[in-house]
XYZ file of C-alpha atoms in Angstrom:
406
model
C -0.218 0.093 0.056
C 1.476 3.445 -0.789
C 2.211 5.402 2.161
C 0.951 9.018 2.396
C 2.767 12.028 1.091
C 1.712 15.518 1.146
C 1.094 18.073 -1.805
C 3.022 20.909 0.053
C 6.064 18.759 0.471
C 6.290 17.426 -3.074
C 6.262 21.304 -4.027
C 8.700 22.167 -1.987
C 11.233 19.633 -3.112
C 10.650 20.868 -6.476
C 11.670 24.364 -5.147
C 7.706 25.909 -5.506
C 7.806 27.458 -1.890
C 5.236 29.864 -2.989
C 2.694 27.208 -4.194
C 3.424 24.896 -0.997
C 2.681 28.135 1.123
C -0.576 28.407 -0.647
C -1.332 24.618 -0.032
C -0.496 25.145 3.608
C -3.359 27.802 3.854
C -5.906 25.227 2.599
C -7.111 22.621 5.372
C -7.059 18.808 4.681
C -4.635 18.855 1.563
C -2.242 16.787 3.399
C -2.011 12.935 2.825
C -2.784 10.478 0.465
C -4.292 7.144 0.218
C -7.989 6.153 0.472
C -8.630 7.885 3.754
C -8.020 11.410 2.459
C -8.448 11.090 -1.251
C -11.267 9.743 -3.384
C -9.787 6.550 -4.612
C -12.561 5.764 -7.010
C -12.604 2.144 -8.472
C -8.819 1.602 -8.102
C -6.733 0.670 -5.013
C -4.627 2.473 -2.810
C -1.523 2.451 -4.493
C -3.534 3.872 -7.808
C -4.878 6.585 -5.254
C -1.185 7.335 -4.314
C -0.151 7.532 -7.872
C -2.669 9.855 -8.709
C -1.698 12.005 -5.679
C 1.845 12.240 -6.845
C 0.876 13.181 -10.269
C -1.594 15.754 -8.977
C 0.965 17.188 -6.533
C 3.892 17.519 -9.385
C 0.987 18.974 -11.685
C 0.362 21.804 -9.002
C 4.165 22.260 -8.648
C 4.938 22.639 -12.125
C 2.008 24.965 -12.817
C 0.068 22.902 -15.196
C -2.840 25.248 -14.541
C -0.627 27.587 -16.775
C -1.090 27.070 -20.457
C 2.444 27.411 -21.137
C 3.264 24.248 -18.978
C 0.867 22.194 -20.191
C 3.505 20.532 -22.795
C 5.218 19.108 -19.561
C 4.605 15.303 -19.154
C 4.614 14.029 -15.835
C 6.146 10.404 -15.053
C 6.293 8.819 -11.841
C 9.021 6.041 -11.876
C 8.554 3.727 -8.718
C 11.135 1.048 -10.311
C 14.038 3.255 -9.208
C 16.260 1.595 -6.518
C 15.156 3.869 -3.727
C 14.792 2.762 -0.091
C 11.377 2.037 1.328
C 8.385 3.588 -0.172
C 10.249 6.598 -1.438
C 9.641 7.656 -4.962
C 11.670 8.652 -7.770
C 9.918 10.964 -9.870
C 11.051 12.413 -13.172
C 9.508 15.400 -15.213
C 10.082 15.277 -18.911
C 9.209 17.370 -21.890
C 6.874 15.422 -24.152
C 8.349 16.891 -27.353
C 12.001 15.758 -26.986
C 11.797 13.691 -23.984
C 14.439 15.564 -22.133
C 14.463 15.438 -18.474
C 13.776 18.763 -17.082
C 13.757 17.757 -13.351
C 14.246 14.715 -11.268
C 13.463 14.361 -7.450
C 13.330 11.679 -4.862
C 9.975 12.410 -2.563
C 10.735 10.724 0.891
C 8.211 8.547 2.394
C 5.756 9.712 5.003
C 4.776 7.393 7.777
C 1.285 6.034 8.261
C -0.998 8.321 10.514
C -1.277 7.420 14.151
C -4.865 7.137 15.422
C -5.466 7.702 19.079
C -8.996 6.941 20.792
C -9.867 9.603 23.152
C -11.764 9.700 26.219
C -13.199 13.223 26.619
C -14.502 14.405 30.200
C -16.122 17.734 30.750
C -16.824 19.116 34.008
C -19.508 21.572 33.441
C -21.858 21.996 36.592
C -25.064 23.477 36.760
C -25.135 26.682 38.503
C -28.256 27.438 40.867
C -27.564 31.121 40.905
C -27.639 31.456 37.111
C -31.000 29.885 36.744
C -29.725 26.383 36.700
C -27.877 26.925 33.479
C -24.305 25.049 32.835
C -20.929 27.122 33.834
C -20.300 27.311 30.040
C -23.691 28.728 29.286
C -23.700 31.183 32.189
C -20.581 32.584 31.511
C -20.748 32.599 27.746
C -17.697 30.229 27.412
C -16.765 28.015 24.680
C -18.659 24.687 23.630
C -16.306 21.957 24.336
C -17.518 19.748 21.568
C -16.936 22.617 18.834
C -13.582 23.159 20.679
C -12.512 19.386 19.874
C -13.828 19.348 16.405
C -11.673 22.451 15.322
C -8.668 21.219 17.338
C -8.662 17.830 15.870
C -8.880 19.448 12.345
C -5.927 22.012 13.179
C -3.845 19.177 14.346
C -4.479 16.994 11.463
C -3.697 19.839 9.191
C -0.345 20.997 11.096
C 1.002 17.027 11.450
C 0.477 16.677 7.606
C -2.177 13.960 8.296
C -0.275 12.175 10.793
C -1.835 12.874 13.971
C -5.223 11.319 13.998
C -7.173 12.064 17.441
C -10.654 10.640 17.512
C -13.088 11.298 20.572
C -14.708 7.884 20.947
C -16.361 8.543 24.230
C -17.409 11.631 25.954
C -18.576 11.842 29.774
C -20.255 15.054 31.014
C -20.103 15.798 34.770
C -22.390 18.170 36.615
C -19.959 19.076 39.456
C -16.310 19.989 39.981
C -13.071 17.937 40.123
C -11.877 17.198 43.508
C -8.534 18.758 44.397
C -5.545 16.912 46.196
C -6.735 18.168 49.738
C -9.969 16.947 49.055
C -11.670 20.469 48.432
C -14.049 21.102 45.640
C -15.921 24.170 44.645
C -19.816 24.389 44.734
C -21.153 26.182 41.573
C -22.329 29.411 43.184
C -18.912 29.826 45.216
C -17.045 29.425 41.781
C -19.340 31.977 40.119
C -18.948 34.203 42.876
C -14.990 33.847 42.897
C -14.869 34.399 39.167
C -17.113 37.418 39.137
C -14.787 38.977 41.776
C -11.566 37.638 40.582
C -10.562 36.481 43.852
C -11.347 33.727 46.619
C -9.477 30.839 44.818
C -8.550 27.700 46.851
C -4.898 26.724 47.259
C -3.469 24.333 46.681
C -5.052 24.430 43.175
C -3.761 21.133 41.737
C -6.756 18.423 41.043
C -6.399 14.832 42.527
C -5.462 13.040 39.208
C -5.599 9.718 41.129
C -8.970 9.997 42.077
C -9.979 11.081 38.759
C -8.277 7.573 37.374
C -10.303 5.601 39.955
C -13.691 7.509 39.350
C -13.449 6.936 35.511
C -11.432 3.727 35.705
C -8.995 5.082 33.439
C -6.103 2.437 33.843
C -8.467 -0.203 32.920
C -9.649 1.438 30.086
C -6.100 2.211 28.881
C -4.973 -1.252 29.365
C -7.897 -2.709 27.519
C -7.241 -0.533 24.572
C -10.474 0.972 24.730
C -8.878 4.248 24.891
C -5.568 5.729 24.391
C -5.446 9.057 26.257
C -8.124 11.499 28.271
C -8.794 14.878 27.517
C -10.139 16.831 30.431
C -12.338 20.247 30.049
C -13.131 22.564 32.738
C -12.670 26.563 33.616
C -9.993 28.262 35.076
C -8.692 27.162 38.505
C -10.041 23.838 38.020
C -6.608 22.627 38.669
C -5.619 20.697 35.746
C -2.104 20.447 34.199
C -1.992 21.223 30.515
C -0.498 17.828 30.069
C 0.655 15.141 32.316
C 1.704 11.756 31.462
C 1.087 8.357 33.455
C 1.770 4.584 33.058
C 4.921 2.756 33.568
C 7.941 4.762 32.657
C 5.959 8.062 32.444
C 8.306 11.008 31.965
C 7.927 14.797 32.322
C 5.066 15.895 30.146
C 4.755 19.764 31.277
C 4.101 18.447 34.516
C 6.059 15.700 36.946
C 5.435 12.127 35.828
C 2.064 10.602 37.378
C 2.619 7.984 39.837
C 0.306 5.378 40.723
C -1.260 4.753 37.503
C 1.111 2.072 36.152
C -1.761 -0.732 36.225
C -2.562 0.995 32.559
C 0.302 -1.170 31.047
C 1.544 1.465 29.031
C 2.279 5.274 28.900
C -0.461 7.709 28.122
C -1.466 11.125 28.674
C -3.888 13.320 30.056
C -4.619 16.801 28.386
C -6.162 19.730 30.563
C -7.971 21.892 28.122
C -9.811 25.191 29.432
C -13.059 25.920 27.677
C -12.699 29.521 28.853
C -10.064 29.752 26.232
C -9.656 28.959 22.643
C -8.249 26.326 20.055
C -5.084 28.322 20.051
C -4.404 27.560 23.899
C -5.336 23.982 22.967
C -2.445 23.918 20.541
C -0.226 25.577 23.068
C -1.253 22.711 25.380
C 0.089 20.398 22.575
C 3.073 22.356 22.016
C 4.327 22.195 25.633
C 3.365 18.301 25.406
C 5.549 18.045 22.227
C 8.460 20.117 23.908
C 8.834 17.850 26.754
C 8.669 14.581 24.830
C 11.295 15.778 22.291
C 13.377 17.173 24.772
C 13.277 13.744 26.239
C 13.869 11.912 23.248
C 16.955 14.227 22.491
C 18.244 13.981 26.094
C 21.370 11.714 25.280
C 22.215 13.717 21.696
C 25.125 15.263 21.597
C 25.073 19.195 20.082
C 25.927 18.439 16.729
C 22.966 15.615 16.412
C 20.404 17.376 18.569
C 17.994 18.434 15.915
C 15.648 19.328 18.618
C 18.078 21.972 19.971
C 18.553 23.413 16.587
C 14.835 23.467 15.863
C 14.039 25.551 18.845
C 16.780 28.010 18.397
C 15.650 32.136 18.114
C 17.343 35.372 18.176
C 17.308 35.958 21.765
C 19.120 32.441 22.772
C 21.440 32.308 19.070
C 21.749 35.733 17.552
C 21.881 35.431 14.069
C 21.186 31.428 14.178
C 17.618 31.695 14.432
C 15.347 28.879 13.284
C 11.875 27.940 14.435
C 12.003 28.887 18.150
C 9.628 27.388 20.690
C 6.030 27.449 21.670
C 6.670 30.895 23.539
C 9.259 32.150 21.485
C 8.892 32.738 17.598
C 12.093 33.242 16.003
C 12.444 37.117 16.504
C 10.629 36.818 20.069
C 12.146 39.290 22.917
C 9.863 37.794 25.552
C 7.306 34.971 26.350
C 4.349 35.290 24.046
C 5.749 37.866 21.869
C 4.586 36.403 18.762
C 3.375 39.752 17.176
C 6.778 41.503 17.284
C 7.429 43.068 13.959
C 11.093 43.408 13.758
C 12.641 41.509 11.021
C 15.026 38.673 12.077
C 17.326 36.415 9.970
C 15.990 32.580 10.111
C 16.059 29.196 8.615
C 12.741 28.166 9.693
C 11.871 27.201 6.015
C 14.592 24.649 5.746
C 12.691 22.520 8.314
C 9.849 22.065 5.596
C 12.362 20.270 3.134
C 13.719 18.037 6.194
C 16.140 16.266 6.206
C 17.915 19.003 3.946
C 18.641 21.633 6.280
C 20.941 23.589 4.111
C 18.481 26.107 2.842
C 19.839 30.023 2.920
C 18.850 31.830 6.041
C 16.260 34.593 4.945
C 14.624 37.762 6.515
C 11.363 36.985 8.365
C 8.818 38.724 10.335
C 5.858 38.065 12.410
C 3.930 37.945 9.195
C 5.414 34.760 8.435
C 3.627 33.217 11.509
C 0.368 35.069 11.865
C 1.233 38.623 13.143
C 0.793 37.901 16.845
C -2.430 35.377 16.272
C -1.733 32.535 18.928
C -3.411 29.789 16.705
C -1.582 30.675 13.665
C 1.790 30.827 15.261
C 1.445 27.416 16.636
C 0.248 25.861 13.529
C 3.241 27.638 11.800
C 5.253 26.108 14.350
C 4.116 22.632 14.583
C 3.861 22.119 10.986
C 7.532 22.244 10.782
C 8.234 19.123 12.733
C 9.988 16.559 10.611
C 7.642 13.834 9.523
C 8.970 11.539 7.264
C 10.433 7.881 7.841
C 14.090 7.377 8.931
C 16.057 8.046 12.029
C 19.370 9.465 13.342
C 21.123 9.262 16.674
C 18.488 6.645 17.766
C 15.449 9.251 17.407
C 12.823 8.894 14.604
C 12.500 11.631 11.840
C 8.603 11.737 12.368
C 8.475 13.636 15.510
C 4.860 13.174 15.415
C 5.301 9.505 16.487
C 6.453 10.088 20.095
C 4.434 13.248 20.593
C 1.220 11.503 19.748
C 2.109 7.751 21.197
C 4.310 8.020 24.158
C 4.576 4.418 24.195
C 7.165 4.897 21.235
C 9.403 7.462 23.136
C 12.935 5.840 23.443
């Protein structure tokens, strides 16, 4: 079965960055095969071949009348490792080879089954409406729909999160010391912006017992858990449990080893938007990839190179971090207009990182918009088959499935 490949990657390999950027702005372009393409009557291999042809047609501008004399040939008999494809672009008039390129194989998507738990109590002081309705906060279901679509797009189709069960709780989660808000007290605190309980942290082991989470994980019914609540509910943005759990924007969760494998619990805030959900995912990725490269020497530490920005590496900025764009001077400074010399675009052609540095401004990553910056940053993660230094070149693999983290 032909492995999935992205249109924008084909275009970049042929040197058509402008076309690739246009494709990046369109949702759901990435990945071929029967999942994301209409394969018609043919098999998956036929769909993959048509996908490659379409990608190259776009890259060569076959919508332009002058380019229509180019004849696209896809040669899968070339001695190329794995599912990589050798592609020749020829002129149909004299059969000259205009361009040849090897398109690296992309891995298959990783599907994760998610249990969604929404604490959204009814509030007597607000006429019995739910907390989200009383305060005009976001609908968790809509947040999940948009978040999953965004993650599929920026991961080039490799991260496939699917909510398989939703549990709505008419109440608040219990904190580590046994405290739980009443709906009216919580509403009063929010209106006054004071009175919040300390310590704030939720009792994760109590949640695990209440919803039988380790048994669900161990059985394969679910792979991870997404908690939804409001401010001061006490959730970490992400935390990892299970045997061998590591730091995941929070200390490892001990006491959940019965799950039999690593798993992540995300903590999402329905008072905020999809941009903040992507930030939670970004911090999860930062922790996991830092662990993946923990033993890498400097020359082989691709994660260290990826995260360089002007403040830490003057003149050597690449993609930065979740909080720091290539030109940021402080946390969350995604809208800083000052130009910076960066090699961020090289990561779209990984493993070829020799692209010439170019001047960039915040217009490149959304002019300060949190969601657009995070999509820009996550989309630059390496996402092809291969490995170096014991770390896979598909960074989405350990980020999505921590059991694959080494």
